[in-house]
Coordinates of C-alpha atoms in Angstrom, one line a residue:
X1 CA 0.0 0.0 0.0
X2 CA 1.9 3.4 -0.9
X3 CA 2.2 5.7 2.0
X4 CA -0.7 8.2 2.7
X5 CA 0.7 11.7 2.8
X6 CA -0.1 13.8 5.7
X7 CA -0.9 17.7 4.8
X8 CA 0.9 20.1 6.0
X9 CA 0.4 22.0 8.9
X10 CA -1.0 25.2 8.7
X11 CA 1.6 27.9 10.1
X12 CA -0.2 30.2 12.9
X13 CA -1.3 32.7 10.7
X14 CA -5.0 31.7 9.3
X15 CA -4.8 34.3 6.0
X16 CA -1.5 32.8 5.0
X17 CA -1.5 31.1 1.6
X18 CA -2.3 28.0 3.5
X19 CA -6.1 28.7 4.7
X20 CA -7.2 29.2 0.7
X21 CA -10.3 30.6 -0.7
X22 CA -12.3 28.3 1.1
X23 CA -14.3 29.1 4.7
X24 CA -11.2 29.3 6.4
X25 CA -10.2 32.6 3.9
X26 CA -14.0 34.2 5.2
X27 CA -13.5 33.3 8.6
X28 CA -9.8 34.9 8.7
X29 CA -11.3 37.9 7.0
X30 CA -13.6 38.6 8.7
X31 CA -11.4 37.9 11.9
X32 CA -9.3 40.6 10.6
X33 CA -12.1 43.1 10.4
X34 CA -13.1 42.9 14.1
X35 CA -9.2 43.0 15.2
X36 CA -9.1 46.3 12.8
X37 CA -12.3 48.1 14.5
X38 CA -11.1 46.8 18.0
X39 CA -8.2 48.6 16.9
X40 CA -9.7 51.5 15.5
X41 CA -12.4 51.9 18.5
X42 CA -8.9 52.1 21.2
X43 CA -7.5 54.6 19.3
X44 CA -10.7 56.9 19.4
X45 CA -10.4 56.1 22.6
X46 CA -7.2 57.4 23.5
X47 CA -8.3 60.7 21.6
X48 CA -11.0 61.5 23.3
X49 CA -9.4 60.7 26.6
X50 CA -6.7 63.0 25.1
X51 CA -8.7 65.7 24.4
X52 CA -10.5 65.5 27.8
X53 CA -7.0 65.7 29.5
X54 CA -6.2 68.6 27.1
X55 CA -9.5 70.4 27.9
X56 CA -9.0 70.2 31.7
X57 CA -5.5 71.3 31.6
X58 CA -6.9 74.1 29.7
X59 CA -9.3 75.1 32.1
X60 CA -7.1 74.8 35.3
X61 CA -4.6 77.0 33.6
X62 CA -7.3 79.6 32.4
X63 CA -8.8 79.7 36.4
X64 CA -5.2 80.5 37.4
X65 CA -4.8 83.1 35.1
X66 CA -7.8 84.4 35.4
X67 CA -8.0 84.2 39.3
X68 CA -4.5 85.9 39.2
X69 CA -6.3 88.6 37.2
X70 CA -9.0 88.8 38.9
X71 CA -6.7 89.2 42.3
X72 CA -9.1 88.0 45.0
X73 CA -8.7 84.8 46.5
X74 CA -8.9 85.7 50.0
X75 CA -11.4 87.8 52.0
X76 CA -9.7 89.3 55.4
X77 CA -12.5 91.1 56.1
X78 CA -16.0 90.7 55.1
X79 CA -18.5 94.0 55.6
X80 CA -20.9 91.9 57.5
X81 CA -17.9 90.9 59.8
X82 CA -17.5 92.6 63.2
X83 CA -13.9 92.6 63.8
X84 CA -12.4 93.5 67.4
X85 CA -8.7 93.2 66.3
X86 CA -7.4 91.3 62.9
X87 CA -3.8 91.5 62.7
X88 CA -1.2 90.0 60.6
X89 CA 2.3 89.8 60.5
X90 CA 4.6 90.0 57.1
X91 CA 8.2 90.0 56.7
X92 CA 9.6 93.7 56.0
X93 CA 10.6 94.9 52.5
X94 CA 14.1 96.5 52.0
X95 CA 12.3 99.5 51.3
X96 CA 13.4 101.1 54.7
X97 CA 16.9 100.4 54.9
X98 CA 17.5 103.5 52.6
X99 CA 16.4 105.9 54.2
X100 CA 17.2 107.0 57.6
X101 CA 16.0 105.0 60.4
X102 CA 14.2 106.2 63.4
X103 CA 14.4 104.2 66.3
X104 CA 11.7 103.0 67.5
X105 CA 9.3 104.0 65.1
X106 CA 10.9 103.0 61.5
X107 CA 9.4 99.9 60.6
X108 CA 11.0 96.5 62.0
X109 CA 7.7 94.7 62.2
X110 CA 5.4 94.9 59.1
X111 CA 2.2 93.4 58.7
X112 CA -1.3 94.3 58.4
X113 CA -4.6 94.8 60.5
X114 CA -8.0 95.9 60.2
X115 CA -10.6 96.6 63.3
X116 CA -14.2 97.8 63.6
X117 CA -12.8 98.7 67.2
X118 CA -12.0 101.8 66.8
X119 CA -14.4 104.3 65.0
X120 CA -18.0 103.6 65.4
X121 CA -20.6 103.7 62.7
X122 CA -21.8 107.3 63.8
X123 CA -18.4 108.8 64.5
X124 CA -17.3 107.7 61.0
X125 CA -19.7 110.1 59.6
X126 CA -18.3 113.5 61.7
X127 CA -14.9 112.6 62.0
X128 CA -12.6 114.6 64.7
X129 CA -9.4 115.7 65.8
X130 CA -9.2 112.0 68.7
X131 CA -10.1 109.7 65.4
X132 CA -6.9 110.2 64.0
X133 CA -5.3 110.0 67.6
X134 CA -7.3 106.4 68.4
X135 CA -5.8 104.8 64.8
X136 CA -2.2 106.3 65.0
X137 CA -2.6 104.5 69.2
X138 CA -3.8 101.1 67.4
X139 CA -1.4 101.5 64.6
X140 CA 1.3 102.0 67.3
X141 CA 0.0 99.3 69.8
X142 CA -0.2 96.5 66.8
X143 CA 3.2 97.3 65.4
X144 CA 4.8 97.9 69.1
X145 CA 6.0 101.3 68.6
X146 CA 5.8 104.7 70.2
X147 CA 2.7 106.6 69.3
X148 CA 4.6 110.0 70.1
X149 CA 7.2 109.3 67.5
X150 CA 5.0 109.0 64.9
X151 CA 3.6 112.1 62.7
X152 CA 0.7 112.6 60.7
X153 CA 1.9 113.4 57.1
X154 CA 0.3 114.6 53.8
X155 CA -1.3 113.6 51.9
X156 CA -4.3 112.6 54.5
X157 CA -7.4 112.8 51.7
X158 CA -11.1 111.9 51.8
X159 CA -12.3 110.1 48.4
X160 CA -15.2 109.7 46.7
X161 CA -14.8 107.1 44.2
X162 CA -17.6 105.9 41.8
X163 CA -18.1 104.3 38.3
X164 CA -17.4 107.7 36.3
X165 CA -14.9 107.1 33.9
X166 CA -11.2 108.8 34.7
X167 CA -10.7 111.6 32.8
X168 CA -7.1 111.9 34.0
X169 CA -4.5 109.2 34.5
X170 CA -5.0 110.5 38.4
X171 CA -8.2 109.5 38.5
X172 CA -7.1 105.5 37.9
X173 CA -6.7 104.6 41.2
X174 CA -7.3 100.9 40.2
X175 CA -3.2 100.5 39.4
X176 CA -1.2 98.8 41.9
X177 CA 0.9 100.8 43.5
X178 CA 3.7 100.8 46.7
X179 CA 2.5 103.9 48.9
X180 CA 6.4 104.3 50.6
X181 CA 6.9 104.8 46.1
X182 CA 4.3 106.9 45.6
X183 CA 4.6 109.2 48.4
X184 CA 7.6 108.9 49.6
X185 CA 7.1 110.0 53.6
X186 CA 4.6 107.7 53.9
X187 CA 5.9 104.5 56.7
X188 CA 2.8 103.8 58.1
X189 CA -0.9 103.9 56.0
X190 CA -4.4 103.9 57.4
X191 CA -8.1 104.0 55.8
X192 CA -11.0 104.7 57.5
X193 CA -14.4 103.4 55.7
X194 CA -16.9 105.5 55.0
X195 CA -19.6 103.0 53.7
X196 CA -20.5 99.7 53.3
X197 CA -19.5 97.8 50.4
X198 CA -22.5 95.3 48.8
X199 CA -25.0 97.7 49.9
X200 CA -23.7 101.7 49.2
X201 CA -21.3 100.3 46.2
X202 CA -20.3 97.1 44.4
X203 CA -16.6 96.8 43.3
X204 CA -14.6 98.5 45.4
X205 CA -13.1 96.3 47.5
X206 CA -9.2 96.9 49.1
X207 CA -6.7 94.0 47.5
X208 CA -3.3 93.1 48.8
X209 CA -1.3 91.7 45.8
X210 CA 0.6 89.2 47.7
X211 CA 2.4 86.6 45.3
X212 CA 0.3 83.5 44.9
X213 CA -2.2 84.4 47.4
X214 CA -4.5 87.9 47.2
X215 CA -6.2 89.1 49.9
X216 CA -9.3 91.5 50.0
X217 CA -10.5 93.8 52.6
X218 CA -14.2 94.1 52.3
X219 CA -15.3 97.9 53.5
X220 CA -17.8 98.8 55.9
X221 CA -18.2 102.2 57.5
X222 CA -16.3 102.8 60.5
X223 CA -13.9 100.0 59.4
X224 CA -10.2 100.9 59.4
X225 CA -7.5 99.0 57.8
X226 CA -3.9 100.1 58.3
X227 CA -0.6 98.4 57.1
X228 CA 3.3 99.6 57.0
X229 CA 3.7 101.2 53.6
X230 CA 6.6 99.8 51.8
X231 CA 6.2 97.0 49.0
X232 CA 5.4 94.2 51.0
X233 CA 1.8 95.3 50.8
X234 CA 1.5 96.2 47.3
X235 CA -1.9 96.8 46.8
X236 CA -4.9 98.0 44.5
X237 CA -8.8 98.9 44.9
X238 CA -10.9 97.4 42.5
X239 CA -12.9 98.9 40.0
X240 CA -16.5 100.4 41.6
X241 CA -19.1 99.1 39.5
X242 CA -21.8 101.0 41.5
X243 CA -22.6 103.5 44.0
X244 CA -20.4 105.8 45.6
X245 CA -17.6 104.0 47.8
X246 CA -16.4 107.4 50.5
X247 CA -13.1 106.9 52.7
X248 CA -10.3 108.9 54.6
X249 CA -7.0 107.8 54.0
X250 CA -5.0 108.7 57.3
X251 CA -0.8 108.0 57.1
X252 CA 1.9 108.6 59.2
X253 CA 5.6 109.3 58.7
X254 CA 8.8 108.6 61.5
X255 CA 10.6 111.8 60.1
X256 CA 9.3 115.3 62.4
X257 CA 10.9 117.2 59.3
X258 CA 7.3 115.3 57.7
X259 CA 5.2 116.0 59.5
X260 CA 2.1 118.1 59.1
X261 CA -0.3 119.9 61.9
X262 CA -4.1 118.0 62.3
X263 CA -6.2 119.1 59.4
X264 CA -8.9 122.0 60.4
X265 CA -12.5 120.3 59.5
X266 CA -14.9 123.3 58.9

């Protein structure tokens, strides 16, 4: 009897030139599709997931600059707050080593505080010669210096700020700005509140421009917030939107040769 042959085996792929044009050629085929939209259906996959990463990364990236902008990410004080004494401390700028030092007055503490301890809601609207004495006492008492050795110094101002729009680049008091820069006696800044932000303006609001965290004093009259005044509290006032925000802006210089007699009120 001749030898039967035995057929070859077919090699692992099943569309080699093995499987034929038979069944086995459909079956591989079609084999191939599904492996080729299983393929296909991954890779949309991985794009949308892509584009969902891409889309979030966008977002948190746009909230960051945008909150930067925007420059409020912390209230201090809120005007429904009643604050007895709200103090923090900050390390000192370099803005007081050139100039001449005064001991115990130039700034070796910094920081800043805001109180509804001081002026009263009624006394903020007639405002007298022991107002300015009771701030430049809490000023002194918080930064643990003598009250004596500090002077009041110009410019002490009332302002009326609303939404007309500036017709003079003096009227944009939105800027951030260093007061030791802008006025250069300045070492020691106050602001008493005149009215109450949310319901006599909208906007308005105080803003120390710290880096990475902002943080907003929220006005309310009688309120006063006071700070040493070189560029570790770099600050701004927002925008008023509405209303008429009204406060007095009360600061205080180390240097007699600075100083300026109490303003007459008439």
């Amino acid at each position: 009897m001749a030898p039967q042959r035995r057929a070859a085996a077919r090699g692992p792929d099943c569309c080699g030139a093995a499987a034929g044009p038979g069944r086995g050629g459909r079956r591989c085929h079609g084999s191939a599709k599904r492996s080729q939209g299983q393929q296909e259906s991954w890779w949309r996959w991985l794009r949308a997931l892509f584009l969902l990463a891409s889309a979030a990364i966008g977002a948190l990236v746009s909230w960051r600059y945008l909150g930067a902008e925007d420059g409020v990410t912390e209230v201090l004080a809120q005007h429904q707050e009643n604050l007895q004494d709200k103090f923090i401390e900050i390390p000192c700028s370099e803005d007081y080593d050139s100039q001449k030092r005064f001991e115990g007055c130039t700034p070796r503490k910094c920081g800043r505080g805001v109180t509804d301890a001081v002026v009263t809601r009624e006394e903020a609207e007639r405002i007298r010669r022991d107002v300015r004495q009771r701030i430049q006492q809490r000023i002194a008492q918080a930064f643990g210096i003598n009250s004596s050795a500090m002077y009041l110094t110009k410019p002490t101002f009332f302002s009326r700020i609303n939404n007309t729009e500036a017709k003079t680049t003096h009227d944009e008091y939105w800027h951030p700005h260093v007061d030791k820069v802008t006025y250069g006696s300045f070492d020691y800044t106050s602001l008493l509140y005149l009215s109450d932000y949310s319901e006599d303006f909208g906007g308005g609001r105080f803003v120390f421009m710290d880096a990475g965290s902002n943080k907003t004093i929220e006005p309310q009259a009688g309120r006063v917030s006071f700070f040493t005044s070189g560029s570790e509290n770099l600050h701004r006032v927002e925008k008023v939107q509405w209303g008429t925000r009204y406060a007095i802006t009360i600061s205080f210089t180390c240097n007699p040769d600075h100083g300026i007699g109490d303003p007459v009120l008439t």
